[in-house]
Every structure is written in C-alpha cells, then in structure tokens.
XYZ file of C-alpha atoms in Angstrom:
355
model
C -5.963 -27.050 13.034
C -6.630 -30.427 14.625
C -6.172 -31.849 18.116
C -4.823 -35.345 17.466
C -4.472 -38.218 19.929
C -2.153 -41.026 18.889
C -0.356 -44.064 20.251
C 2.723 -46.017 19.313
C 2.588 -49.813 19.865
C 5.044 -52.434 18.609
C 6.617 -49.886 16.289
C 3.281 -49.035 14.651
C 1.606 -45.603 14.844
C -2.134 -45.559 15.649
C -4.366 -42.520 15.181
C -6.901 -42.614 18.009
C -8.855 -39.393 17.611
C -8.820 -36.136 15.703
C -11.040 -33.116 16.275
C -10.887 -29.419 15.401
C -9.208 -27.146 17.931
C -11.889 -24.733 19.094
C -9.890 -22.825 21.696
C -7.603 -20.956 19.301
C -7.959 -17.188 19.515
C -6.909 -14.454 17.131
C -5.755 -12.367 20.092
C -4.600 -13.526 23.518
C -4.985 -10.662 25.969
C -2.855 -12.407 28.609
C 0.245 -12.633 26.398
C -0.677 -9.983 23.777
C 0.010 -12.539 21.068
C -1.824 -11.887 17.815
C -2.338 -14.583 15.189
C -5.059 -13.975 12.610
C -4.389 -17.376 11.026
C -6.415 -18.841 13.914
C -9.591 -17.377 12.387
C -9.998 -20.074 9.723
C -8.520 -22.327 7.064
C -7.240 -19.634 4.710
C -4.078 -18.941 2.781
C -2.341 -15.949 4.361
C 0.360 -14.064 2.455
C 2.583 -11.330 3.855
C 1.999 -7.787 2.647
C 5.660 -7.124 1.934
C 7.141 -3.678 2.460
C 4.405 -2.037 4.496
C 6.035 -2.957 7.805
C 9.713 -3.893 7.401
C 9.906 -4.596 11.145
C 7.588 -6.184 13.714
C 4.471 -4.098 14.344
C 4.247 -2.706 17.866
C 0.962 -3.193 19.781
C 0.236 0.548 19.810
C 0.666 0.748 16.035
C -1.618 -2.217 15.447
C -4.249 -0.646 17.699
C -4.486 2.128 15.076
C -3.923 0.225 11.833
C -6.286 -2.482 13.063
C -9.095 0.078 12.839
C -8.462 0.603 9.127
C -7.929 -3.101 8.444
C -11.006 -4.224 10.398
C -13.127 -4.834 7.285
C -14.863 -8.216 7.277
C -16.981 -9.983 4.693
C -19.369 -12.497 6.236
C -17.161 -12.525 9.364
C -14.025 -13.269 7.326
C -11.205 -10.787 7.947
C -9.340 -9.533 4.878
C -6.122 -8.315 6.513
C -4.617 -9.595 9.747
C -1.719 -9.558 12.151
C 0.305 -12.766 12.384
C 3.034 -12.597 15.008
C 3.609 -8.884 14.469
C 3.620 -8.936 10.666
C 0.891 -7.749 8.298
C -0.736 -10.505 6.228
C -3.471 -10.475 3.625
C -6.154 -13.151 3.437
C -5.244 -14.455 -0.022
C -8.123 -16.927 0.017
C -10.723 -14.218 0.629
C -9.245 -11.790 -1.895
C -8.857 -14.505 -4.533
C -12.458 -15.643 -4.009
C -13.886 -12.125 -4.208
C -12.039 -11.301 -7.433
C -13.105 -14.655 -8.910
C -16.740 -13.832 -8.109
C -16.289 -10.547 -9.955
C -15.278 -12.454 -13.087
C -11.504 -12.143 -13.051
C -9.372 -15.025 -14.335
C -6.971 -16.879 -11.967
C -3.781 -15.711 -13.711
C -5.039 -12.139 -13.768
C -5.901 -12.327 -10.060
C -2.457 -13.669 -9.158
C -0.776 -10.876 -11.144
C -2.923 -8.230 -9.446
C -2.447 -9.583 -5.928
C 1.320 -9.805 -6.485
C 1.348 -5.990 -6.432
C 0.032 -5.850 -2.846
C 1.018 -9.242 -1.421
C 4.171 -11.285 -1.779
C 3.967 -13.535 -4.880
C 3.032 -17.173 -4.327
C 4.259 -20.230 -6.283
C 2.073 -21.050 -9.276
C 1.429 -24.626 -8.118
C -0.115 -23.615 -4.771
C -3.803 -24.472 -4.517
C -5.678 -21.557 -2.979
C -8.397 -22.491 -0.451
C -11.544 -20.578 -1.337
C -14.156 -18.932 0.862
C -17.927 -19.355 0.666
C -18.869 -15.838 -0.441
C -22.002 -15.091 -2.424
C -21.814 -12.314 -5.013
C -25.001 -10.765 -3.630
C -23.662 -10.551 -0.085
C -20.402 -9.070 -1.395
C -22.274 -6.345 -3.243
C -24.503 -5.629 -0.243
C -21.625 -5.441 2.211
C -19.526 -3.429 -0.236
C -21.787 -0.516 0.748
C -22.966 1.719 -2.068
C -22.710 4.630 0.360
C -19.032 3.867 0.968
C -18.312 3.525 -2.741
C -20.106 6.803 -3.430
C -18.005 8.562 -0.773
C -14.816 7.099 -2.237
C -15.755 8.365 -5.694
C -16.439 11.817 -4.254
C -13.013 11.882 -2.614
C -11.348 10.818 -5.864
C -13.356 13.342 -7.877
C -12.201 16.135 -5.560
C -8.700 14.688 -5.200
C -6.637 17.898 -5.143
C -8.984 19.605 -2.695
C -9.058 16.531 -0.439
C -5.254 16.365 -0.308
C -5.000 20.072 0.510
C -7.591 19.748 3.279
C -5.903 16.690 4.825
C -2.533 18.438 4.768
C -3.900 21.624 6.341
C -5.921 19.746 8.950
C -2.883 17.639 9.917
C -0.899 20.794 10.684
C -3.752 22.199 12.794
C -4.175 18.937 14.685
C -0.459 18.694 15.391
C -0.436 22.140 16.967
C -3.629 21.398 18.908
C -2.245 18.132 20.305
C 1.016 19.798 21.347
C -0.870 22.370 23.415
C -3.470 20.008 24.906
C -2.764 18.264 28.207
C -6.274 17.211 29.207
C -6.837 13.491 28.575
C -10.556 13.868 27.839
C -9.870 16.535 25.235
C -7.181 14.397 23.587
C -9.604 11.477 23.338
C -12.175 13.808 21.797
C -9.604 15.031 19.225
C -8.809 11.424 18.350
C -12.423 10.326 17.958
C -13.874 13.438 16.324
C -11.018 14.657 14.139
C -8.210 12.142 13.626
C -10.232 8.952 13.058
C -12.534 10.544 10.421
C -9.486 11.982 8.625
C -7.749 8.596 8.728
C -10.895 7.040 7.292
C -10.976 9.536 4.408
C -7.251 9.185 3.686
C -7.351 5.384 3.787
C -10.503 5.266 1.639
C -8.817 7.537 -0.901
C -5.672 5.382 -0.841
C -7.782 2.270 -1.379
C -9.381 3.928 -4.403
C -6.081 5.029 -5.922
C -4.669 1.538 -5.319
C -7.513 0.159 -7.449
C -6.720 2.747 -10.120
C -3.083 1.623 -10.005
C -3.185 -2.165 -9.642
C -5.599 -3.201 -12.369
C -4.293 -0.861 -15.107
C -0.704 -1.811 -14.261
C -1.515 -5.527 -14.523
C -3.428 -5.027 -17.765
C -0.716 -2.849 -19.322
C 2.048 -5.249 -18.305
C 0.207 -8.175 -19.890
C -0.593 -6.154 -23.005
C 2.958 -4.926 -23.404
C 4.689 -8.238 -22.715
C 2.779 -9.820 -25.600
C 4.726 -7.465 -27.869
C 8.171 -7.251 -26.227
C 8.312 -9.937 -23.534
C 7.863 -9.674 -19.773
C 11.320 -8.345 -18.871
C 11.278 -5.455 -21.331
C 7.625 -4.693 -20.556
C 8.396 -4.184 -16.865
C 11.506 -2.166 -17.727
C 9.523 0.187 -19.967
C 6.892 0.737 -17.297
C 9.546 1.306 -14.617
C 11.684 3.714 -16.642
C 8.641 5.673 -17.797
C 7.530 6.316 -14.202
C 11.074 6.781 -12.933
C 12.000 9.270 -15.616
C 10.109 12.060 -13.922
C 10.963 14.080 -10.839
C 7.347 14.037 -9.664
C 7.490 10.773 -7.716
C 7.653 11.135 -3.950
C 10.530 8.663 -3.843
C 12.635 10.829 -6.159
C 11.602 14.329 -5.156
C 13.566 14.351 -1.844
C 16.792 13.887 -3.805
C 15.888 16.633 -6.247
C 14.803 19.011 -3.506
C 17.802 18.535 -1.200
C 19.892 19.875 -4.081
C 17.553 22.874 -4.175
C 18.038 23.385 -0.426
C 21.810 23.213 -0.856
C 21.616 25.777 -3.675
C 19.342 28.119 -1.719
C 16.324 27.459 -3.947
C 14.245 25.840 -1.167
C 13.988 26.673 2.539
C 14.662 24.240 5.367
C 11.092 24.537 6.750
C 9.634 23.806 3.308
C 11.759 20.667 2.986
C 10.828 19.508 6.501
C 7.137 20.081 5.770
C 7.384 18.066 2.565
C 9.422 15.078 3.788
C 9.928 15.265 7.550
C 7.177 12.726 8.249
C 8.449 10.021 5.852
C 10.755 7.119 6.763
C 11.499 3.618 5.472
C 9.348 2.253 8.309
C 6.846 5.094 8.228
C 3.743 3.012 9.021
C 5.175 2.199 12.467
C 3.994 4.837 14.943
C 6.933 4.211 17.295
C 9.398 5.071 14.514
C 11.124 8.440 15.090
C 10.438 10.999 12.362
C 13.241 12.891 10.604
C 11.614 16.214 11.547
C 12.230 15.364 15.218
C 15.971 15.783 14.616
C 16.830 19.529 14.540
C 19.981 18.821 12.499
C 18.298 16.522 9.945
C 18.224 18.904 6.973
C 21.669 20.314 7.765
C 23.099 16.786 7.766
C 21.417 15.967 4.445
C 22.836 19.134 2.899
C 26.302 18.364 4.267
C 26.135 14.828 2.821
C 25.014 16.205 -0.518
C 27.764 18.816 -0.617
C 30.464 16.286 0.310
C 29.407 13.940 -2.497
C 26.890 15.701 -4.739
C 24.631 13.565 -6.902
C 23.386 14.998 -10.164
C 19.812 13.758 -9.831
C 18.702 15.612 -12.934
C 21.375 13.775 -14.928
C 20.145 10.446 -13.563
C 16.591 11.348 -14.546
C 17.719 12.379 -18.021
C 19.519 9.032 -18.352
C 16.338 7.162 -17.444
C 14.335 9.203 -19.927
C 16.862 8.429 -22.661
C 16.743 4.724 -21.797
C 12.980 4.765 -22.027
C 12.858 6.695 -25.299
C 15.457 4.395 -26.897
C 13.437 1.281 -26.054
C 10.211 3.035 -26.968
C 11.451 4.026 -30.420
C 12.186 0.371 -31.118
C 8.603 -0.447 -30.124
C 7.255 2.341 -32.353
C 9.147 1.010 -35.355
C 7.811 -2.499 -34.812
C 4.255 -1.631 -33.723
C 3.499 2.014 -34.622
C -0.269 1.992 -34.028
C 0.029 0.013 -30.805
C 2.786 2.291 -29.482
C 0.790 5.450 -30.181
C -2.263 4.135 -28.339
C -0.241 2.643 -25.500
C 1.732 5.846 -24.914
C -1.506 7.638 -24.047
C -2.242 4.925 -21.485
C 1.221 5.375 -19.992
C 0.772 9.118 -19.656
C -2.544 8.648 -17.857
C -1.018 5.979 -15.654
C 1.779 8.319 -14.583
C -0.851 10.635 -13.110
C -2.287 7.701 -11.149
C 1.172 6.826 -9.798
C 1.651 10.399 -8.625
C -1.755 10.539 -6.942
C -1.110 7.250 -5.176
C 2.165 8.570 -3.753
C 0.516 11.827 -2.682
C -2.177 9.949 -0.736
C 0.383 7.690 0.932
C 2.299 10.756 2.051
C -0.778 12.440 3.551
C -1.989 9.258 5.232
C 1.443 9.017 6.878
C 1.253 12.687 7.891
C -2.153 12.073 9.498
C -0.839 9.102 11.449
C 2.196 10.939 12.772
C-alpha cells in the first residue's frame, strides 16, 4: 500500500509523492479490526467453508493460536475483516521450493482455498529451502507421525478426555482453576488434534490431486471427479452421511438418544464458530429429528445403494477400456477411502475439543 500525494492543475493530474504506508497494523486494539493483508504484499485467498459467517473475536482468539504459524515472519493463515484467508503467495512459494509444478500446486491449493483464475500472477515470497526445513521442526514432524501411527488410540483418547474436561468445566467455578484447565489440558489437546488434522489433510490433498489428474487422462475431468465422489459417497462411513443413517436407527429403536447425541451433538454447519449453539444444547433435538424422519422418512440405504450402482456402472466401463489401469487404480481408491474417513474423524474430535 502506498501513501500518494497528487495535484490537479489545468485539467492535468500530477503525482507529487508516493511512499509506503508504514502505519498499517494487522490488528487495531482500539476498534478490534483485524486485517492480515496489512502484513505484506501477498495474494490472500479465502478458505471457503470453514467459517460460513463472520468470525467472532472470541473464536479468533482460539483459532488464532492454531493458525499462528509463521515462516520467516510471514503468516500463513490470517483474519481479514472476520473471514479466514490463506496466504496463497506463501503456500505457493513453499510448494514450489519443494519441487511441485505450478499447475499441480494450484490443483492442490484449490482443495483448501477458493480457486483462483488461471491468469492471476501470484506474488512470491523470499523463502529459502534451508530455512523452511529448519523451521518445519523435525521434532514437530516426528510428533505428527507418531499421532498418525497411533491414530485409533489418539482419537479414543481425545474423545474420552473431551468428556472428562466437559464435566470438569461444568463443576468448576474458580477462575484460576479454569485458566489452568485451559492452559494445561485443553490447549495441548487442541495442538494434538490440529496437528493430526494437518497430517491427514496432507494424506488427503496430494493423493486426491494426483488421482484426479491420473484418472482424467483416461476419462476426462468431469467423469474423473464423479467417480471419486461416488466412490466416497457410496459408503455409510462418512461423517456427513452417518447422521442420516443413524437417525433411522434411533427411530427404529436400534440406537439410543444419548448415543446419537454423543456422536453428533457437537457438529453444526458453522461448527468452527465457538459462539454457535450446539444441537446437544437443545433437549428436544433428537426427538425433533426423529419426528421429521417419521413424517417423511428417507431411505438412506437406498440412496447409498444407488450411488454404489452409479459408481460400479461407470467403473465397469473403465475396466473394459483400461483393465490393468482400473485394477491398480481401484486399490488406490480403497486406500483413499480410509484416508477420507480418518480426516472426518479428526475433524469431528477437533470440534468436540473446541466445544
């Protein structure tokens, strides 16, 4: 940003002086305005979907802890007027330094940031590969690998600890004790959950991009994305589908109300916002869901079967045209489905920890 002095004389515009604005701040304490774009000449792109509404200050005070990572004083994720933005310039530069091609980087970043037009020139950042590797912290990477290696145990421990902490917070009235719980128990658990989510995102983004590119060379981009979508959506294991399957079980007496609340009562469309009420706070939530289901029942299993049939029909065409490729690629898809499930499980437990 520039501070420009100009004059207009006899219908002609004169530029008198231009100098960088040095008084811009990322955060103005007087007005509580937050604008991370003031930190430098970078391309910022919104992280669509994570916060469908404006982030409240209290929520950013928590999420800002997890998004506080800097490389050579360059922030990677920021708050611009109450919306979450990613530093596209920094991410693009880092991935370029690691040897990824521009088209591949754009495809990968489009899974976490809103897509950008192909003709946009991305400002780069002066990162050195050595400093990136040093700041990447081998200790942090080792811890992330340990969490991923013990994935099931980590998820169980986070879930159990969240329940204990919830009960402890409800019965604690002393401010000093609450601060201690936050610093000694909640923040470390948030760190583990977010680190695990970051690792599963890596396991998701790069294989998805690679598989999409590999598949679209055979069947085109539209069908490639359809095959990947119907393969993942043809199972009842996804967190986005399971609530529909399980509310039918509740209605049929196959699942208890407390079990359903424990599984889904912390999730909402705007679940990353701490001020958002949780479904479990409404005593009649499950009863209302059951009543809605009974008044207009949806055969979720039939919908899933339909998706599986759609996938298998398209897949058989691929097998006839490229039998060896299809056989090898199917194994990749099956492994990828496990990654998708793990990613959803971590997102659920990170949300549970936050709320």
